[in-house]
PDB file of C-alpha atoms and ligand atoms in Angstrom:
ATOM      1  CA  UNK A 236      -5.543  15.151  10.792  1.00 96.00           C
ATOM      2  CA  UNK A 237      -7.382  12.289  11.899  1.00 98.00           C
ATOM      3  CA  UNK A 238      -6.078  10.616  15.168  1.00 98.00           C
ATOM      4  CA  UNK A 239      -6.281   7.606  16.806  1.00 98.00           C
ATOM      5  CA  UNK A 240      -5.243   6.931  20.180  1.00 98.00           C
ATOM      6  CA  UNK A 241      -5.191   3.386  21.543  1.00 98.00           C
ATOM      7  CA  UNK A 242      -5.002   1.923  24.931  1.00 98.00           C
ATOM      8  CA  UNK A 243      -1.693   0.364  24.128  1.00 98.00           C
ATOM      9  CA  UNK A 244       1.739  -0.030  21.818  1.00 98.00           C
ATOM     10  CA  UNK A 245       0.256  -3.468  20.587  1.00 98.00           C
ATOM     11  CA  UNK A 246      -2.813  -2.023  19.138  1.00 98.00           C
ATOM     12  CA  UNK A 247      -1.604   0.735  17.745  1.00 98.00           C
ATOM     13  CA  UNK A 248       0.738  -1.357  16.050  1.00 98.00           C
ATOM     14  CA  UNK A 249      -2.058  -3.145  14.938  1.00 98.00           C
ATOM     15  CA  UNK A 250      -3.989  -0.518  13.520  1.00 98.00           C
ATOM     16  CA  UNK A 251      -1.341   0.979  11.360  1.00 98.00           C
ATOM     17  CA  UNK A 252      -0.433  -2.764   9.843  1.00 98.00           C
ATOM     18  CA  UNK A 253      -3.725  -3.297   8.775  1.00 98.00           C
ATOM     19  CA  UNK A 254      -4.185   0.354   7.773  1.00 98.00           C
ATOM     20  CA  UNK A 255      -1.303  -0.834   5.201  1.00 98.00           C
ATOM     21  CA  UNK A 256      -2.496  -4.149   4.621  1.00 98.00           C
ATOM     22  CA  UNK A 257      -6.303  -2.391   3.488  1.00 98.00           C
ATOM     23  CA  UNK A 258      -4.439   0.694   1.385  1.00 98.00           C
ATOM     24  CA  UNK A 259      -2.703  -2.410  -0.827  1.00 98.00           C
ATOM     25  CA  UNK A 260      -6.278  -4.407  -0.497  1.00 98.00           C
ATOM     26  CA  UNK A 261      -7.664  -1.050  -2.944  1.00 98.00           C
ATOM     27  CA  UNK A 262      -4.585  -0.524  -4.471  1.00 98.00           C
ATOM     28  CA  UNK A 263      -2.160  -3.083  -5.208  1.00 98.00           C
ATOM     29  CA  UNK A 264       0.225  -1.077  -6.970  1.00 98.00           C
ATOM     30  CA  UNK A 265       0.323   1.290  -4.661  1.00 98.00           C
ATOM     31  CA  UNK A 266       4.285   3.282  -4.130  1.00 98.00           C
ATOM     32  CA  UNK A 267       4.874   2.971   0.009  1.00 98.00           C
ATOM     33  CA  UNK A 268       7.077   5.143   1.562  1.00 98.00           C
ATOM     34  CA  UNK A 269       8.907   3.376   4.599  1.00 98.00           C
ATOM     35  CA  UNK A 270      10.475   4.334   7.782  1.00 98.00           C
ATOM     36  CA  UNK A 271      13.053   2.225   9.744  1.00 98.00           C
ATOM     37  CA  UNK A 272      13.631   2.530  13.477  1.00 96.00           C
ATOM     38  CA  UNK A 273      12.977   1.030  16.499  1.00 97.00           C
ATOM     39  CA  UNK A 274       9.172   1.570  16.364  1.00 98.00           C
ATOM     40  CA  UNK A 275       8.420  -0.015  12.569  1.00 98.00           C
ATOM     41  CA  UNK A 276       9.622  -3.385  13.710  1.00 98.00           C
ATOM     42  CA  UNK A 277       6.275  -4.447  15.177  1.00 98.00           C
ATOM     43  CA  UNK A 278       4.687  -3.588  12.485  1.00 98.00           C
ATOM     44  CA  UNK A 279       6.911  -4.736   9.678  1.00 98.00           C
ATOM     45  CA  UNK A 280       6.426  -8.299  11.714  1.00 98.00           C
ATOM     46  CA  UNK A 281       2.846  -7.717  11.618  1.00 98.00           C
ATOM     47  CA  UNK A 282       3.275  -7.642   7.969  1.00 98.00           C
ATOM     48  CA  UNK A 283       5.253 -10.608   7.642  1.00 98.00           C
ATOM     49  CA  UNK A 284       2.629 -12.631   9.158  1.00 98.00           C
ATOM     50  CA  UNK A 285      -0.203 -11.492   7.450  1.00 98.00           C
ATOM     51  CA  UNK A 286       1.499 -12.203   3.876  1.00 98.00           C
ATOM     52  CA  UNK A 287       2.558 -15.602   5.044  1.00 98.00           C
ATOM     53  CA  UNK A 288      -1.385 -16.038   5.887  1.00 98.00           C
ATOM     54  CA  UNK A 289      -2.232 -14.960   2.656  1.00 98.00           C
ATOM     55  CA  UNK A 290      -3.756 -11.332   3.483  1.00 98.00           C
ATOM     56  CA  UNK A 291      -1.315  -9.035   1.821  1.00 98.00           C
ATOM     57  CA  UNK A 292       0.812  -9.092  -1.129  1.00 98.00           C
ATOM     58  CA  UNK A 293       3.676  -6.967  -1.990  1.00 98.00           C
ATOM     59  CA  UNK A 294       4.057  -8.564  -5.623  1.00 98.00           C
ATOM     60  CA  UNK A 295       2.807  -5.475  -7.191  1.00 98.00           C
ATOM     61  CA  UNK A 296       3.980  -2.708  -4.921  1.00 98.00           C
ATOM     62  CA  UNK A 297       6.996  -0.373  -5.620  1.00 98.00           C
ATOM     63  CA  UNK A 298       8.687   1.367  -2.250  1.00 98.00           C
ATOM     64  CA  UNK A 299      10.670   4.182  -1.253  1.00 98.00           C
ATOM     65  CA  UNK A 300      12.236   4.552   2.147  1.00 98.00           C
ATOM     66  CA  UNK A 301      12.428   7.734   4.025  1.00 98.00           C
ATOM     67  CA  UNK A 302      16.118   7.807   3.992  1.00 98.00           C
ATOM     68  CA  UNK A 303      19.809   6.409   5.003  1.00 98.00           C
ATOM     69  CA  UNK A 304      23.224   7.004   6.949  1.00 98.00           C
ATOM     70  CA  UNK A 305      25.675   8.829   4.560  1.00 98.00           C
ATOM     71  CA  UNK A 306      28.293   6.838   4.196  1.00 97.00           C
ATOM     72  CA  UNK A 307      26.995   3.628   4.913  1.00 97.00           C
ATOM     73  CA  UNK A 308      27.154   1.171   2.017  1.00 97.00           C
ATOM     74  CA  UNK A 309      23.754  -1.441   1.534  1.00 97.00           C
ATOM     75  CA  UNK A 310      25.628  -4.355   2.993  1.00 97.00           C
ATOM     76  CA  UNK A 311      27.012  -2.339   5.749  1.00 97.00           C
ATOM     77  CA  UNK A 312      25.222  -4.151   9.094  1.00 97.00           C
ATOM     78  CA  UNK A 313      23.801  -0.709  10.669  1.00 97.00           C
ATOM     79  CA  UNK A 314      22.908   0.563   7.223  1.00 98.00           C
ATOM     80  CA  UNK A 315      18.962   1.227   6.530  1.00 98.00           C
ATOM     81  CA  UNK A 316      19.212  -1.082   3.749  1.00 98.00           C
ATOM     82  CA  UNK A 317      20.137  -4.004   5.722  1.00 98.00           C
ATOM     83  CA  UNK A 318      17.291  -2.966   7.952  1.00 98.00           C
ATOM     84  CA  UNK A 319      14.843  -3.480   5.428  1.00 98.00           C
ATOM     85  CA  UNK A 320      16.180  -6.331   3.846  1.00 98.00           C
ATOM     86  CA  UNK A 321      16.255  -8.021   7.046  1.00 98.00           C
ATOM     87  CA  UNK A 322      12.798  -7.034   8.612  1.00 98.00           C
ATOM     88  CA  UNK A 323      10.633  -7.120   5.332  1.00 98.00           C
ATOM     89  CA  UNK A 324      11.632  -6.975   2.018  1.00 98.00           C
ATOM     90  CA  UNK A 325      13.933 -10.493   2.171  1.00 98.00           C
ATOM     91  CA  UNK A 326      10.139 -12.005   3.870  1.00 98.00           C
ATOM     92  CA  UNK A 327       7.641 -10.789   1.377  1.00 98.00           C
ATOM     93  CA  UNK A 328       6.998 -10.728  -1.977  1.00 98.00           C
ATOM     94  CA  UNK A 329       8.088  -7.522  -3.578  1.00 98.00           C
ATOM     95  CA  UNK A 330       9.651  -8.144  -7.076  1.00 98.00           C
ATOM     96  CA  UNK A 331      13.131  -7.600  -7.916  1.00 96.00           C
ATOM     97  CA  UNK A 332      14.463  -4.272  -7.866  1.00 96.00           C
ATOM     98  CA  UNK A 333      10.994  -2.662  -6.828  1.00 98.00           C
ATOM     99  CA  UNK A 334      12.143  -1.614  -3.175  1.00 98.00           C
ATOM    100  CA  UNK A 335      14.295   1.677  -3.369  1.00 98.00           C
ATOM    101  CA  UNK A 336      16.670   3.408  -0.619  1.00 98.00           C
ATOM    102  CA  UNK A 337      19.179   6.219  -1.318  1.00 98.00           C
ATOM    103  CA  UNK A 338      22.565   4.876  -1.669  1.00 98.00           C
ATOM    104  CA  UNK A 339      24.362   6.239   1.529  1.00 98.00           C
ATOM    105  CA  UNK A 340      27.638   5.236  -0.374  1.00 98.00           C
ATOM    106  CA  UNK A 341      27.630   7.024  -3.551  1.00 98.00           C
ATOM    107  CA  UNK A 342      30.269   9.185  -4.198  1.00 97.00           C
ATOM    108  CA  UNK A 343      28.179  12.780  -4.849  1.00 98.00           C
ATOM    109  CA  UNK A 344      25.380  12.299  -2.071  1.00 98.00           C
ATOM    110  CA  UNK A 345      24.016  15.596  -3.357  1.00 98.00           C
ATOM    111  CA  UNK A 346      23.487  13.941  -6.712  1.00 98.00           C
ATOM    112  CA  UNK A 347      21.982  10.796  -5.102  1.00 98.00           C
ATOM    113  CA  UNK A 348      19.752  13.062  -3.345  1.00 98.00           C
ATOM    114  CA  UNK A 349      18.479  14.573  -6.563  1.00 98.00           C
ATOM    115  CA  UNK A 350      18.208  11.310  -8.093  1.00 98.00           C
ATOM    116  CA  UNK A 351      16.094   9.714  -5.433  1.00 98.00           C
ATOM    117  CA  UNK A 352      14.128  12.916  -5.601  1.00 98.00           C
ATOM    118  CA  UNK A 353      13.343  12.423  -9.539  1.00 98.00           C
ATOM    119  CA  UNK A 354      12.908   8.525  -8.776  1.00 98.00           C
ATOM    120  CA  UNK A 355      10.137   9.120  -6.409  1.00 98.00           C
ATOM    121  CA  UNK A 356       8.554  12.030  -8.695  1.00 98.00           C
ATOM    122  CA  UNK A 357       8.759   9.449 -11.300  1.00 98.00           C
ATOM    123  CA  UNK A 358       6.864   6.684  -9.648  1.00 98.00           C
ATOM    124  CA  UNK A 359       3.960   9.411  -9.714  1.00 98.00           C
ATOM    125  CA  UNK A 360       4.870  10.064  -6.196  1.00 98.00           C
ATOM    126  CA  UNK A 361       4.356   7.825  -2.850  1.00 98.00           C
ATOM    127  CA  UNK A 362       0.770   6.500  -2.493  1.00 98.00           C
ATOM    128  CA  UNK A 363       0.705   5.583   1.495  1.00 98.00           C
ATOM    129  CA  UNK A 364       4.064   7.591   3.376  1.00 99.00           C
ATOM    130  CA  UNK A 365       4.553   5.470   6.864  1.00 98.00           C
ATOM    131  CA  UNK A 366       6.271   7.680   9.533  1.00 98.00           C
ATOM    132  CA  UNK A 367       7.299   7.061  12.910  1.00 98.00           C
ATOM    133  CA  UNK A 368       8.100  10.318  14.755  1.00 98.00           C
ATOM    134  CA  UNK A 369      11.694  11.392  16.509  1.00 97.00           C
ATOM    135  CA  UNK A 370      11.466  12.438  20.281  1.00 96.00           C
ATOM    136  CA  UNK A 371      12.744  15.890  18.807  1.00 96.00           C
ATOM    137  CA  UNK A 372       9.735  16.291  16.592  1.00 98.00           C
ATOM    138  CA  UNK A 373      11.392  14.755  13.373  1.00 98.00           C
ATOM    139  CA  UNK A 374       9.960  12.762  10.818  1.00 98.00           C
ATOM    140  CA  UNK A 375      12.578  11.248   8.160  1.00 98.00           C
ATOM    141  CA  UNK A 376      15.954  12.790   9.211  1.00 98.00           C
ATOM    142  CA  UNK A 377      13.816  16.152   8.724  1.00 98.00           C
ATOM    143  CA  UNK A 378      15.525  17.758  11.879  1.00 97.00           C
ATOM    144  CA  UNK A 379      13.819  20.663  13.762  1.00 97.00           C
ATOM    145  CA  UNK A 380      14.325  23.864  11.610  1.00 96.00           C
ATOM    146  CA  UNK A 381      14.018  22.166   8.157  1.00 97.00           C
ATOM    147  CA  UNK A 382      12.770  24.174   5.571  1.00 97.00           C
ATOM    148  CA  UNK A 383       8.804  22.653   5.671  1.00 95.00           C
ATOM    149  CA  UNK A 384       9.088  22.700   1.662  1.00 96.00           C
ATOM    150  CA  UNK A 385      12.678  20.438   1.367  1.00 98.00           C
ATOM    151  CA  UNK A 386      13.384  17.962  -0.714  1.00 98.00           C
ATOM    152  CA  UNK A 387      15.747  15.346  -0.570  1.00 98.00           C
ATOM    153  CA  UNK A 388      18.663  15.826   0.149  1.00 98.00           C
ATOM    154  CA  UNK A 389      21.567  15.397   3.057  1.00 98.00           C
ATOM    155  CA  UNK A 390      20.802  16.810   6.636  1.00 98.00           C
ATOM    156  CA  UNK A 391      23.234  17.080   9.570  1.00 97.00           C
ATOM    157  CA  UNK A 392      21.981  14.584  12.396  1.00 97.00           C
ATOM    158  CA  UNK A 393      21.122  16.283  16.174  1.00 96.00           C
ATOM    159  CA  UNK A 394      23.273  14.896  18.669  1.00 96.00           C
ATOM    160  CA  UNK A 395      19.631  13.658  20.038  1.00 94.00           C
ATOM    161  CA  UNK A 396      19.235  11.875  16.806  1.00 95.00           C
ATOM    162  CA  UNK A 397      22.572  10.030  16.737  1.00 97.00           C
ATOM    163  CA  UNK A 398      21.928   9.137  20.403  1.00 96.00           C
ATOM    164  CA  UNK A 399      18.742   7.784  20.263  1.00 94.00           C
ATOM    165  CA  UNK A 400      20.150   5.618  17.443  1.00 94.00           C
ATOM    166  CA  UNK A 401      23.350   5.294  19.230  1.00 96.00           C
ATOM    167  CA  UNK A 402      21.692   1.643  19.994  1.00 94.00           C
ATOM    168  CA  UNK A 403      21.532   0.332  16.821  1.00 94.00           C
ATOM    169  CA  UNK A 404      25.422   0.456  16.725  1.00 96.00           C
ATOM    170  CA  UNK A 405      28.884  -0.394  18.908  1.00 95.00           C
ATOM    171  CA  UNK A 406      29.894   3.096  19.842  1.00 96.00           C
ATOM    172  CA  UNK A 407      28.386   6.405  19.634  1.00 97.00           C
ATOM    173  CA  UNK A 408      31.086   7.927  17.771  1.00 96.00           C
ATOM    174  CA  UNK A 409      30.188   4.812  14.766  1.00 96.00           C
ATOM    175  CA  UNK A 410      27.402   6.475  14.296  1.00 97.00           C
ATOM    176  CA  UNK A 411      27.111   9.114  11.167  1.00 97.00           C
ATOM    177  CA  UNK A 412      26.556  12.615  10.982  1.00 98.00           C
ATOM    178  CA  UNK A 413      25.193  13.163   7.818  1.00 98.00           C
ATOM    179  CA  UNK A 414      21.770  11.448   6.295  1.00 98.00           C
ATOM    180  CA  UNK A 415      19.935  11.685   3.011  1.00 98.00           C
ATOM    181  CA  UNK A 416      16.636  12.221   3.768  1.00 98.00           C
ATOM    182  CA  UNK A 417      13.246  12.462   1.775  1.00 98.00           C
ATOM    183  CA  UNK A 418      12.394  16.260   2.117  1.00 98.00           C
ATOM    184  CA  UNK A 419       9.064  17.205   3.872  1.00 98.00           C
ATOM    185  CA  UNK A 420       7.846  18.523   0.327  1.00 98.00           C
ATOM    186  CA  UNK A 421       8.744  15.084  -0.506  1.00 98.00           C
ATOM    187  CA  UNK A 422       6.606  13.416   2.113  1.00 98.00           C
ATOM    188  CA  UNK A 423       3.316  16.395   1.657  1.00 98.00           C
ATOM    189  CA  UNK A 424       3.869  15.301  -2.233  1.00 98.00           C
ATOM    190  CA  UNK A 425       2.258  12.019  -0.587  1.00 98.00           C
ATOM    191  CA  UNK A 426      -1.647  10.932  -1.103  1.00 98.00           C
ATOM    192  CA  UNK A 427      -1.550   9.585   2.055  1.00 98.00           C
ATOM    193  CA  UNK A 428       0.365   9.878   5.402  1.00 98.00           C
ATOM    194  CA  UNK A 429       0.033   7.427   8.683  1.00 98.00           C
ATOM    195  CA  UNK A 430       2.281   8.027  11.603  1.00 99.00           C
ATOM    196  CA  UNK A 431       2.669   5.516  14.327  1.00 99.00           C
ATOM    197  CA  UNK A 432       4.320   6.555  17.796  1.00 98.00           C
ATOM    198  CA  UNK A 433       4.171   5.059  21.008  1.00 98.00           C
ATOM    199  CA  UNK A 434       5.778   5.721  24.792  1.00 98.00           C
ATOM    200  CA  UNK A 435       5.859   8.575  26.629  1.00 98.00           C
ATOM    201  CA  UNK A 436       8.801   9.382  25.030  1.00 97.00           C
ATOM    202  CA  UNK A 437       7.061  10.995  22.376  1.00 98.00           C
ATOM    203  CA  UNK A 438       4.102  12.317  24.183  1.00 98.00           C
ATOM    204  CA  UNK A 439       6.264  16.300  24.298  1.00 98.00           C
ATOM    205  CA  UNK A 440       6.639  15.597  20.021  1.00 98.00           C
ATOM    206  CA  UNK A 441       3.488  14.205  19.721  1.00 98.00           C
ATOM    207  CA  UNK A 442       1.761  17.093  21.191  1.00 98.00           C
ATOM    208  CA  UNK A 443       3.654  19.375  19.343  1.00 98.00           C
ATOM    209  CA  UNK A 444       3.119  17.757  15.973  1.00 98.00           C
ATOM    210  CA  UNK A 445      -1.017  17.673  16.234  1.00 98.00           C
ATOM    211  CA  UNK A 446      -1.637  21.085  18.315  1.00 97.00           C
ATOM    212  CA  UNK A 447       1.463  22.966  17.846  1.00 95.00           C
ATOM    213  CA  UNK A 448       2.110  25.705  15.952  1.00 97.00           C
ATOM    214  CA  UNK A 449       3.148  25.088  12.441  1.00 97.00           C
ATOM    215  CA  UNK A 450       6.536  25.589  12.577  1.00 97.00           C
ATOM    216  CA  UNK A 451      10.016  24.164  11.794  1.00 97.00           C
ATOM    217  CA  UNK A 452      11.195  24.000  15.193  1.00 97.00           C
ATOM    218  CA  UNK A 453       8.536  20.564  14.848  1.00 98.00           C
ATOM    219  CA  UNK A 454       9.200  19.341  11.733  1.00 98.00           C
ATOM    220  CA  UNK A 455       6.283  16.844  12.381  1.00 98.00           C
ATOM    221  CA  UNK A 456       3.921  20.212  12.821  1.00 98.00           C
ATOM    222  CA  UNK A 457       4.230  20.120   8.664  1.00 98.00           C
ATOM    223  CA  UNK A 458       1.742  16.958   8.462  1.00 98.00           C
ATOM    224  CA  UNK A 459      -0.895  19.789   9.540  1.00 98.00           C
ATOM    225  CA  UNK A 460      -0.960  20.814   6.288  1.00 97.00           C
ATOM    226  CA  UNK A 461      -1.468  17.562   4.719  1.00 98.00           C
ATOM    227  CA  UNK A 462      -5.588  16.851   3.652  1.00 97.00           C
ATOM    228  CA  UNK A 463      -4.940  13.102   4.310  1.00 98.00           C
ATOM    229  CA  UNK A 464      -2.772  12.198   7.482  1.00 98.00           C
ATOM    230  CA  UNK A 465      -4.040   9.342  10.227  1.00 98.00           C
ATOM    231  CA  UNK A 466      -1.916  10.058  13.362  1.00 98.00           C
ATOM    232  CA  UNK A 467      -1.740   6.466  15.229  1.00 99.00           C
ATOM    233  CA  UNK A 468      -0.491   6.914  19.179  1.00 98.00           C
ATOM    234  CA  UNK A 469      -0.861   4.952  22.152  1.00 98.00           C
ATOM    235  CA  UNK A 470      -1.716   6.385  25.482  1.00 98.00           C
ATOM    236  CA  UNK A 471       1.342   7.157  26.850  1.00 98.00           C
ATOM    237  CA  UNK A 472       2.480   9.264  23.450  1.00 98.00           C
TER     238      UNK A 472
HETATM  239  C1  F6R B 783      13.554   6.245  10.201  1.00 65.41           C
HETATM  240  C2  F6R B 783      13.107   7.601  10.346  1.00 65.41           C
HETATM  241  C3  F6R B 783      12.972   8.287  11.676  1.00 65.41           C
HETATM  242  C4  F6R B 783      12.320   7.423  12.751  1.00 65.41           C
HETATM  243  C5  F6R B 783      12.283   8.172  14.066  1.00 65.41           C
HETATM  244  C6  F6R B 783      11.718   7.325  15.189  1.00 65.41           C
HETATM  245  O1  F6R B 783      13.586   5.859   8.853  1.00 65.41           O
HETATM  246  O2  F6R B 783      12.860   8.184   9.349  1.00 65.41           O
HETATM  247  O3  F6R B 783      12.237   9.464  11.507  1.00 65.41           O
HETATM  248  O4  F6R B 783      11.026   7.070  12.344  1.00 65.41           O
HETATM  249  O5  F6R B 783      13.583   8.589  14.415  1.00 65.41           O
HETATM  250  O6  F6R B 783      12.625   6.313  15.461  1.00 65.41           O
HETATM  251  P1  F6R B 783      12.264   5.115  16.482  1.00 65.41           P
HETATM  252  O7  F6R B 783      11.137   4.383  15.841  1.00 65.41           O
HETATM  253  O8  F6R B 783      13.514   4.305  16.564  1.00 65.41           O
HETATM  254  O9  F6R B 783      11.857   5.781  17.756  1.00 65.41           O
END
């Protein structure tokens, strides 16, 4: 696990955007996995603004995203595909129908689970994984005490979860229990991993993630295993 702590949130962000924009630099078609949440914003802006200044393309890419809300359709305004659509994929150039969430509205989530699974498998599996990291030690909705060899599939939200996240809706009670999440077999399938977290918030998760035990109390712990993870934290994380 390679780590890299910077003096603040700005540069980390910077780091981990142009970590992306060099992975696509070698390997335009590379399959990105994607996180939402408060702390990709930065960097999906960072993004934005290097493809309008001609430094990275997305025209060959594919993408997966980590996960989304059960029960939450793709037009719904809290749902993760909204998210994406409105702070990257609607601003680059990915081509039509090359960006891929799980449908939170399908009527068997189970079976969606299993068919994002096989999707990802498909694609020959997600090149560069982007993760940010829950105060709780999550990564996707990968709650503490997931099995470290999941796949997708739904997972019942903490009430930590749904409060942190209580912010991206009107009440607390709007927001849902249940998510389909990649599992973290899914994300270790990866070639690559790079986690970005910032604020002291995550400093006790952080900590826990890099010299923890391995253990599913820290879901995060599981990167340990990976041969190819860059862990990207500012000081106060
Ligand atoms: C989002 C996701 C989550 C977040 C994590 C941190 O797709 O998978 O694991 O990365 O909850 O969220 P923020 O960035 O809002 O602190």
């Amino acid at each position: 696990m390679r780590v890299l702590i910077h003096p603040t949130p700005e540069l980390a962000i910077d780091c981990v955007s142009n970590l992306m924009i060099a992975r696509l630099a070698r390997q335009p078609d590379a399959v990105l996995g994607l996180a939402t949440g408060g702390t990709m914003e930065a960097v999906y802006a960072r993004l934005i603004a290097a493809h309008h200044a001609g430094r990275v393309s997305f025209a060959a890419a594919r993408s997966f995203n980590l996960d989304e809300y059960v029960g939450l359709a793709p037009d719904h305004p809290c749902s993760y595909w909204t998210y994406m659509r409105e702070h990257l994929f609607a601003r680059v150039d990915f081509a039509a129908g090359c960006t891929a969430l799980p449908r939170g509205d399908a009527a068997d989530p189970e079976a969606e689970a299993a068919r994002y699974e096989a999707e990802i498998a498909a694609a020959g599996d997600i090149s560069l994984q982007l993760l940010g990291l829950g105060s709780n030690g999550h990564i996707g909705f990968n709650e503490p005490t997931s099995s470290l060899s999941s796949l997708t599939r739904i997972k019942t939200l903490t009430h930590s979860t749904r409060a942190a996240n209580a912010r991206f809706f009107d009440r607390f009670d709007d927001v849902p229990r249940l998510a389909i999440t990649m599992g973290i077999g899914t994300i270790l399938r990866a070639d690559e991993v790079l986690l970005l977290a910032y604020g002291a918030g995550k400093a006790e998760s952080a900590a826990a993630m890099i010299e923890g035990p391995l253990a599913a109390a820290c879901p995060a712990s599981a990167l340990q295993l990976h041969r190819k993870v860059t862990v990207v934290l500012d000081e106060a994380a």
